[in-house]
PDB file of C-alpha atoms in Angstrom:
ATOM      1  CA  MET A   5       7.601-121.801 -21.952  1.00 74.00           C
ATOM      2  CA  THR A   6       6.758-124.995 -23.835  1.00 85.00           C
ATOM      3  CA  PRO A   7       6.544-125.469 -27.758  1.00 80.00           C
ATOM      4  CA  GLY A   8       2.728-125.922 -27.577  1.00 81.00           C
ATOM      5  CA  ARG A   9       2.153-122.629 -25.597  1.00 87.00           C
ATOM      6  CA  GLU A  10       4.698-120.469 -28.029  1.00 86.00           C
ATOM      7  CA  ARG A  11       2.672-121.546 -30.923  1.00 86.00           C
ATOM      8  CA  GLY A  12      -0.838-120.801 -29.094  1.00 88.00           C
ATOM      9  CA  LEU A  13       0.511-117.039 -28.629  1.00 91.00           C
ATOM     10  CA  THR A  14       2.073-116.890 -31.806  1.00 91.00           C
ATOM     11  CA  ALA A  15      -1.481-117.819 -33.485  1.00 91.00           C
ATOM     12  CA  LEU A  16      -3.118-115.419 -31.149  1.00 93.00           C
ATOM     13  CA  LEU A  17      -0.844-112.771 -32.636  1.00 92.00           C
ATOM     14  CA  CYS A  18      -1.759-113.739 -36.042  1.00 94.00           C
ATOM     15  CA  ALA A  19      -5.465-113.509 -35.237  1.00 94.00           C
ATOM     16  CA  ALA A  20      -5.089-110.087 -33.443  1.00 95.00           C
ATOM     17  CA  GLY A  21      -3.225-108.702 -36.584  1.00 96.00           C
ATOM     18  CA  SER A  22      -5.595-110.129 -39.069  1.00 95.00           C
ATOM     19  CA  GLY A  23      -8.966-108.934 -36.936  1.00 95.00           C
ATOM     20  CA  LEU A  24      -7.496-105.477 -36.168  1.00 95.00           C
ATOM     21  CA  ALA A  25      -6.703-104.879 -40.246  1.00 96.00           C
ATOM     22  CA  LEU A  26     -10.159-106.005 -40.885  1.00 95.00           C
ATOM     23  CA  LEU A  27     -12.079-104.216 -38.309  1.00 95.00           C
ATOM     24  CA  ALA A  28     -10.131-100.866 -39.892  1.00 95.00           C
ATOM     25  CA  ALA A  29     -11.082-101.561 -43.315  1.00 93.00           C
ATOM     26  CA  GLY A  30     -14.598-101.256 -42.577  1.00 91.00           C
ATOM     27  CA  ARG A  31     -14.249 -97.578 -40.828  1.00 94.00           C
ATOM     28  CA  THR A  32     -13.828 -94.255 -42.709  1.00 93.00           C
ATOM     29  CA  TRP A  33     -10.405 -93.385 -43.068  1.00 94.00           C
ATOM     30  CA  ALA A  34     -10.708 -89.989 -44.759  1.00 92.00           C
ATOM     31  CA  THR A  35     -13.224 -87.315 -45.293  1.00 89.00           C
ATOM     32  CA  VAL A  36     -12.788 -85.245 -48.799  1.00 86.00           C
ATOM     33  CA  HIS A  37     -14.769 -81.543 -48.703  1.00 81.00           C
ATOM     34  CA  ALA A  38     -15.525 -80.063 -52.234  1.00 75.00           C
ATOM     35  CA  GLY A  39     -16.782 -76.709 -50.944  1.00 66.00           C
ATOM     36  CA  ASP A  40     -15.961 -74.788 -53.891  1.00 60.00           C
ATOM     37  CA  SER A  41     -17.837 -76.889 -56.407  1.00 56.00           C
ATOM     38  CA  ILE A  42     -21.394 -76.209 -57.964  1.00 59.00           C
ATOM     39  CA  THR A  43     -22.930 -78.088 -54.854  1.00 63.00           C
ATOM     40  CA  PRO A  44     -20.557 -78.803 -51.933  1.00 66.00           C
ATOM     41  CA  VAL A  45     -20.111 -81.937 -50.834  1.00 73.00           C
ATOM     42  CA  ALA A  46     -18.389 -84.026 -48.345  1.00 79.00           C
ATOM     43  CA  HIS A  47     -17.352 -87.882 -49.128  1.00 79.00           C
ATOM     44  CA  GLN A  48     -16.290 -90.341 -46.652  1.00 87.00           C
ATOM     45  CA  LEU A  49     -14.107 -92.682 -47.459  1.00 89.00           C
ATOM     46  CA  SER A  50     -13.590 -96.163 -45.694  1.00 92.00           C
ATOM     47  CA  GLY A  51     -10.418 -98.509 -46.220  1.00 92.00           C
ATOM     48  CA  ARG A  52     -12.286-100.759 -48.670  1.00 92.00           C
ATOM     49  CA  ASP A  53     -13.298 -97.660 -50.574  1.00 89.00           C
ATOM     50  CA  LEU A  54      -9.551 -96.676 -50.719  1.00 91.00           C
ATOM     51  CA  GLY A  55      -8.569-100.141 -51.810  1.00 88.00           C
ATOM     52  CA  GLY A  56      -9.325-103.558 -51.051  1.00 89.00           C
ATOM     53  CA  ALA A  57      -5.504-104.880 -50.621  1.00 93.00           C
ATOM     54  CA  PRO A  58      -5.248-104.155 -46.847  1.00 94.00           C
ATOM     55  CA  GLY A  59      -8.417-106.527 -46.302  1.00 94.00           C
ATOM     56  CA  ALA A  60      -7.257-109.098 -48.782  1.00 95.00           C
ATOM     57  CA  CYS A  61      -3.905-109.343 -46.813  1.00 95.00           C
ATOM     58  CA  ALA A  62      -5.425-109.706 -43.592  1.00 95.00           C
ATOM     59  CA  LEU A  63      -8.177-112.513 -44.804  1.00 94.00           C
ATOM     60  CA  ALA A  64      -4.969-114.432 -46.663  1.00 94.00           C
ATOM     61  CA  GLY A  65      -3.392-114.027 -43.222  1.00 93.00           C
ATOM     62  CA  LEU A  66      -6.394-115.512 -41.339  1.00 91.00           C
ATOM     63  CA  ALA A  67      -5.877-118.527 -43.921  1.00 90.00           C
ATOM     64  CA  ALA A  68      -2.285-119.017 -42.968  1.00 89.00           C
ATOM     65  CA  LEU A  69      -3.312-119.288 -39.262  1.00 86.00           C
ATOM     66  CA  ALA A  70      -5.207-122.488 -39.963  1.00 84.00           C
ATOM     67  CA  ALA A  71      -2.048-123.943 -42.014  1.00 84.00           C
ATOM     68  CA  LEU A  72       0.016-122.986 -39.018  1.00 82.00           C
ATOM     69  CA  PHE A  73      -1.869-125.724 -37.165  1.00 81.00           C
ATOM     70  CA  ALA A  74      -2.153-127.999 -40.143  1.00 83.00           C
ATOM     71  CA  THR A  75       1.410-128.696 -40.750  1.00 83.00           C
ATOM     72  CA  SER A  76       4.801-128.911 -39.097  1.00 83.00           C
ATOM     73  CA  GLY A  77       8.829-128.384 -39.930  1.00 84.00           C
ATOM     74  CA  ARG A  78       9.841-126.693 -43.198  1.00 86.00           C
ATOM     75  CA  VAL A  79       6.181-126.496 -44.168  1.00 89.00           C
ATOM     76  CA  ARG A  80       5.111-124.507 -41.288  1.00 89.00           C
ATOM     77  CA  ALA A  81       8.616-122.139 -41.505  1.00 90.00           C
ATOM     78  CA  ALA A  82       7.174-121.517 -45.048  1.00 92.00           C
ATOM     79  CA  ILE A  83       3.511-120.485 -43.818  1.00 92.00           C
ATOM     80  CA  GLY A  84       5.095-118.172 -41.316  1.00 92.00           C
ATOM     81  CA  ALA A  85       7.353-116.251 -44.229  1.00 94.00           C
ATOM     82  CA  LEU A  86       4.069-116.064 -46.000  1.00 94.00           C
ATOM     83  CA  THR A  87       2.113-114.947 -42.967  1.00 95.00           C
ATOM     84  CA  ALA A  88       5.198-112.300 -42.495  1.00 95.00           C
ATOM     85  CA  ALA A  89       4.805-110.977 -46.252  1.00 96.00           C
ATOM     86  CA  PHE A  90       0.933-110.496 -45.675  1.00 96.00           C
ATOM     87  CA  GLY A  91       1.593-108.838 -42.640  1.00 96.00           C
ATOM     88  CA  ALA A  92       4.011-106.267 -45.092  1.00 96.00           C
ATOM     89  CA  GLY A  93       1.198-106.194 -47.390  1.00 96.00           C
ATOM     90  CA  VAL A  94      -1.265-104.760 -45.046  1.00 96.00           C
ATOM     91  CA  VAL A  95       1.047-102.354 -43.555  1.00 97.00           C
ATOM     92  CA  TYR A  96       2.302-100.921 -47.234  1.00 96.00           C
ATOM     93  CA  ALA A  97      -1.322-100.734 -48.712  1.00 96.00           C
ATOM     94  CA  SER A  98      -2.678 -99.084 -45.704  1.00 96.00           C
ATOM     95  CA  THR A  99       0.017 -96.352 -45.898  1.00 95.00           C
ATOM     96  CA  ALA A 100      -0.234 -96.055 -49.597  1.00 94.00           C
ATOM     97  CA  ALA A 101      -4.296 -95.941 -49.351  1.00 93.00           C
ATOM     98  CA  VAL A 102      -4.099 -92.385 -47.539  1.00 92.00           C
ATOM     99  CA  ARG A 103      -1.910 -90.658 -49.899  1.00 92.00           C
ATOM    100  CA  ASP A 104      -3.765 -87.581 -51.088  1.00 86.00           C
ATOM    101  CA  SER A 105      -3.730 -88.427 -54.841  1.00 87.00           C
ATOM    102  CA  ARG A 106      -5.334 -92.029 -53.894  1.00 89.00           C
ATOM    103  CA  VAL A 107      -7.888 -90.238 -51.677  1.00 86.00           C
ATOM    104  CA  LEU A 108      -8.690 -87.775 -54.244  1.00 82.00           C
ATOM    105  CA  ASP A 109      -9.150 -90.544 -57.101  1.00 84.00           C
ATOM    106  CA  ALA A 110     -11.305 -92.714 -54.751  1.00 84.00           C
ATOM    107  CA  ALA A 111     -13.444 -89.563 -54.034  1.00 79.00           C
ATOM    108  CA  GLY A 112     -13.671 -88.377 -57.671  1.00 74.00           C
ATOM    109  CA  GLU A 113     -14.901 -92.294 -58.812  1.00 77.00           C
ATOM    110  CA  ARG A 114     -17.809 -91.786 -56.318  1.00 71.00           C
ATOM    111  CA  SER A 115     -18.914 -88.217 -57.501  1.00 67.00           C
ATOM    112  CA  THR A 116     -17.890 -85.943 -60.601  1.00 65.00           C
ATOM    113  CA  LEU A 117     -18.274 -82.762 -58.206  1.00 57.00           C
ATOM    114  CA  VAL A 118     -15.028 -83.283 -56.105  1.00 60.00           C
ATOM    115  CA  SER A 119     -13.036 -82.971 -59.472  1.00 59.00           C
ATOM    116  CA  LEU A 120     -14.755 -79.657 -59.961  1.00 54.00           C
ATOM    117  CA  ASP A 121     -12.989 -78.200 -57.120  1.00 56.00           C
ATOM    118  CA  ALA A 122      -9.696 -76.927 -57.458  1.00 58.00           C
ATOM    119  CA  HIS A 123      -8.657 -77.185 -53.928  1.00 72.00           C
ATOM    120  CA  PRO A 124     -10.685 -80.000 -52.272  1.00 77.00           C
ATOM    121  CA  ALA A 125     -10.044 -80.274 -48.577  1.00 81.00           C
ATOM    122  CA  ILE A 126      -9.020 -83.843 -46.994  1.00 85.00           C
ATOM    123  CA  ASP A 127      -9.184 -84.851 -43.762  1.00 89.00           C
ATOM    124  CA  VAL A 128      -7.736 -88.023 -42.560  1.00 91.00           C
ATOM    125  CA  ASN A 129      -8.272 -89.979 -39.116  1.00 91.00           C
ATOM    126  CA  LEU A 130      -6.249 -92.387 -37.437  1.00 92.00           C
ATOM    127  CA  TRP A 131      -8.219 -95.710 -38.643  1.00 94.00           C
ATOM    128  CA  TRP A 132      -5.342 -96.337 -41.122  1.00 95.00           C
ATOM    129  CA  MET A 133      -2.683 -96.478 -38.219  1.00 96.00           C
ATOM    130  CA  VAL A 134      -5.260 -99.113 -36.559  1.00 96.00           C
ATOM    131  CA  SER A 135      -4.995-101.191 -39.797  1.00 96.00           C
ATOM    132  CA  VAL A 136      -1.018-100.427 -39.889  1.00 97.00           C
ATOM    133  CA  THR A 137      -0.713-101.951 -36.524  1.00 97.00           C
ATOM    134  CA  GLY A 138      -2.609-104.872 -37.348  1.00 96.00           C
ATOM    135  CA  GLY A 139      -0.591-105.502 -40.013  1.00 96.00           C
ATOM    136  CA  VAL A 140       2.779-105.425 -37.813  1.00 97.00           C
ATOM    137  CA  VAL A 141       1.647-107.732 -35.032  1.00 96.00           C
ATOM    138  CA  LEU A 142       0.592-110.068 -37.991  1.00 96.00           C
ATOM    139  CA  ALA A 143       3.991-109.843 -39.427  1.00 96.00           C
ATOM    140  CA  VAL A 144       5.746-110.363 -36.067  1.00 95.00           C
ATOM    141  CA  GLY A 145       3.348-113.657 -35.769  1.00 94.00           C
ATOM    142  CA  GLY A 146       4.843-114.807 -39.128  1.00 93.00           C
ATOM    143  CA  LEU A 147       8.545-114.008 -38.140  1.00 95.00           C
ATOM    144  CA  LEU A 148       7.989-116.274 -35.020  1.00 93.00           C
ATOM    145  CA  THR A 149       6.618-118.728 -36.937  1.00 92.00           C
ATOM    146  CA  LEU A 150       9.399-118.647 -39.556  1.00 91.00           C
ATOM    147  CA  VAL A 151      12.356-118.824 -36.950  1.00 90.00           C
ATOM    148  CA  ARG A 152      10.513-121.212 -34.169  1.00 86.00           C
ATOM    149  CA  GLY A 153       7.847-123.035 -35.971  1.00 81.00           C
ATOM    150  CA  ALA A 154       9.707-126.030 -36.980  1.00 80.00           C
ATOM    151  CA  ARG A 155      10.209-126.795 -33.271  1.00 82.00           C
ATOM    152  CA  TRP A 156       6.406-126.528 -32.541  1.00 82.00           C
ATOM    153  CA  PRO A 157       4.269-129.923 -31.968  1.00 78.00           C
ATOM    154  CA  GLY A 158       2.027-130.576 -35.012  1.00 70.00           C
ATOM    155  CA  MET A 159      -1.915-130.805 -34.981  1.00 62.00           C
ATOM    156  CA  SER A 160      -1.708-134.693 -34.858  1.00 54.00           C
ATOM    157  CA  SER A 161       1.221-135.605 -32.478  1.00 47.00           C
ATOM    158  CA  ARG A 162      -0.829-136.239 -29.385  1.00 48.00           C
ATOM    159  CA  TYR A 163      -2.935-138.730 -31.381  1.00 44.00           C
ATOM    160  CA  ASP A 164      -0.079-140.413 -32.788  1.00 46.00           C
ATOM    161  CA  ARG A 165       1.582-140.789 -28.807  1.00 49.00           C
ATOM    162  CA  ALA A 166      -1.823-142.162 -28.094  1.00 47.00           C
ATOM    163  CA  SER A 167      -1.941-144.693 -31.029  1.00 47.00           C
ATOM    164  CA  GLY A 168       1.627-145.698 -29.735  1.00 49.00           C
ATOM    165  CA  ARG A 169       0.424-146.379 -26.397  1.00 51.00           C
ATOM    166  CA  ARG A 170      -2.635-148.451 -27.372  1.00 50.00           C
ATOM    167  CA  ALA A 171      -0.690-150.131 -29.747  1.00 45.00           C
ATOM    168  CA  PRO A 172       0.813-153.126 -27.637  1.00 49.00           C
ATOM    169  CA  ALA A 173      -2.572-153.794 -26.250  1.00 50.00           C
ATOM    170  CA  PRO A 174      -3.391-156.231 -29.100  1.00 53.00           C
ATOM    171  CA  ALA A 175       0.149-157.800 -29.108  1.00 52.00           C
ATOM    172  CA  ALA A 176      -0.494-158.279 -25.331  1.00 49.00           C
ATOM    173  CA  ALA A 177      -3.757-159.893 -25.833  1.00 50.00           C
ATOM    174  CA  LYS A 178      -2.673-162.347 -28.506  1.00 54.00           C
ATOM    175  CA  ALA A 179       0.412-163.162 -25.968  1.00 52.00           C
ATOM    176  CA  ALA A 180      -1.925-163.869 -23.444  1.00 49.00           C
ATOM    177  CA  ALA A 181      -4.286-166.057 -25.784  1.00 53.00           C
ATOM    178  CA  ALA A 182      -1.372-168.108 -26.841  1.00 53.00           C
ATOM    179  CA  THR A 183      -0.129-168.667 -23.371  1.00 51.00           C
ATOM    180  CA  GLY A 184      -3.691-169.498 -22.398  1.00 52.00           C
ATOM    181  CA  ASP A 185      -3.673-172.030 -25.308  1.00 51.00           C
ATOM    182  CA  ALA A 186      -0.116-173.338 -24.429  1.00 48.00           C
ATOM    183  CA  GLY A 187      -1.692-173.994 -20.788  1.00 50.00           C
ATOM    184  CA  ALA A 188      -4.818-175.829 -21.828  1.00 47.00           C
ATOM    185  CA  THR A 189      -2.657-178.232 -24.294  1.00 48.00           C
ATOM    186  CA  GLY A 190      -0.157-178.744 -21.249  1.00 50.00           C
ATOM    187  CA  ASP A 191      -3.347-179.857 -18.648  1.00 54.00           C
ATOM    188  CA  ALA A 192      -4.638-182.174 -21.472  1.00 53.00           C
ATOM    189  CA  GLY A 193      -1.620-183.568 -21.999  1.00 52.00           C
ATOM    190  CA  GLU A 194      -0.836-184.355 -18.413  1.00 54.00           C
ATOM    191  CA  GLU A 195      -4.528-185.618 -17.973  1.00 56.00           C
ATOM    192  CA  ALA A 196      -3.887-188.001 -21.080  1.00 51.00           C
ATOM    193  CA  GLY A 197      -0.642-189.448 -19.834  1.00 57.00           C
ATOM    194  CA  ALA A 198      -2.207-189.920 -15.923  1.00 59.00           C
ATOM    195  CA  ASP A 199      -4.699-192.092 -17.754  1.00 62.00           C
ATOM    196  CA  ALA A 200      -2.263-193.987 -19.459  1.00 60.00           C
ATOM    197  CA  SER A 201      -0.147-194.853 -16.622  1.00 65.00           C
ATOM    198  CA  ALA A 202      -3.433-196.106 -14.764  1.00 67.00           C
ATOM    199  CA  LEU A 203      -4.025-198.292 -17.440  1.00 59.00           C
ATOM    200  CA  TRP A 204      -0.861-199.859 -17.233  1.00 57.00           C
ATOM    201  CA  LYS A 205      -0.716-200.327 -13.728  1.00 65.00           C
ATOM    202  CA  SER A 206      -4.201-202.249 -13.710  1.00 65.00           C
ATOM    203  CA  LEU A 207      -2.851-204.511 -16.422  1.00 58.00           C
ATOM    204  CA  ASP A 208       0.187-205.082 -14.283  1.00 64.00           C
ATOM    205  CA  ARG A 209      -1.921-206.003 -11.395  1.00 65.00           C
ATOM    206  CA  GLY A 210      -4.277-208.542 -14.008  1.00 61.00           C
ATOM    207  CA  GLU A 211      -7.366-206.559 -14.072  1.00 65.00           C
ATOM    208  CA  ASP A 212      -9.591-206.144 -16.892  1.00 60.00           C
ATOM    209  CA  PRO A 213     -10.111-202.320 -17.266  1.00 57.00           C
ATOM    210  CA  THR A 214     -12.677-202.744 -20.026  1.00 60.00           C
ATOM    211  CA  ALA A 215     -14.600-204.292 -17.075  1.00 58.00           C
ATOM    212  CA  ARG A 216     -14.491-201.525 -15.209  1.00 52.00           C
ATOM    213  CA  ARG A 217     -15.692-199.096 -17.760  1.00 50.00           C
ATOM    214  CA  SER A 218     -18.427-200.993 -18.971  1.00 47.00           C
ATOM    215  CA  GLY A 219     -19.738-201.522 -15.536  1.00 47.00           C
ATOM    216  CA  ARG A 220     -19.116-205.406 -14.984  1.00 46.00           C
ATOM    217  CA  PRO A 221     -17.739-206.151 -11.535  1.00 46.00           C
TER     218      PRO A 221
END
C-alpha cells in the first residue's frame, strides 16, 4: 500500500469514528420511569442530555482530521496523538454518561417529579455503545497517524514536484535566447568580414568602389 493511500484510509477511519459519535449523541441513550411519583413520568435522555463531552471530542477529532492533510512530519505525528486522545475521551465520556447516578441527575434536572420517586426505573439502550465504537475507531486512526504519519506525503508535495519540473523552462528559454543572439551576432560578423574582403580585392584591381556604389560606370 502506498503512503498516500494509507493516509487516505486513516483519514476515513477518523471521519467514520467522529461521525458515529456525533450520530449517537443525538439519539436516546436512556429512559427514566418514575411511576411512584405524584404523576408518573418517563423521561428520554439523549447523549447530549447526559453530557456534551462525547460530541465535543468527536468535533475535535474532525478538526484534527483537517490538520492531518495540512501538516507533515513530527507535527502530523503530534496531531495523531491528539486524535487518539480525543477518541479515548469519547469512549470514557460515553461510558460515564450512562451510569445510574448520572442518568438520575440528568433526569432530575429536567423534572423534579423524578426525585420524588424513591426507586425510579432506568432503561439504557445501545446507542451509547455506538458512541463508544466511534471513539475506538477514532483512537485507532489517531494511533496510525502517530506511528506512520511522518512517512505520508504532505498536501503540497505534488505541487512542489510540479513546480520543480517547470522550473528549468525559464532557464532553457534564456539559454535558447542567448544562443540565438550569439548566432545572429556571428552572422553579422561574417557578413561584415565578407564586405571588407570584397573592398580590398576591388582596390587591388584598381577599381573605385565608391563609383560603383553611387551608380557611376
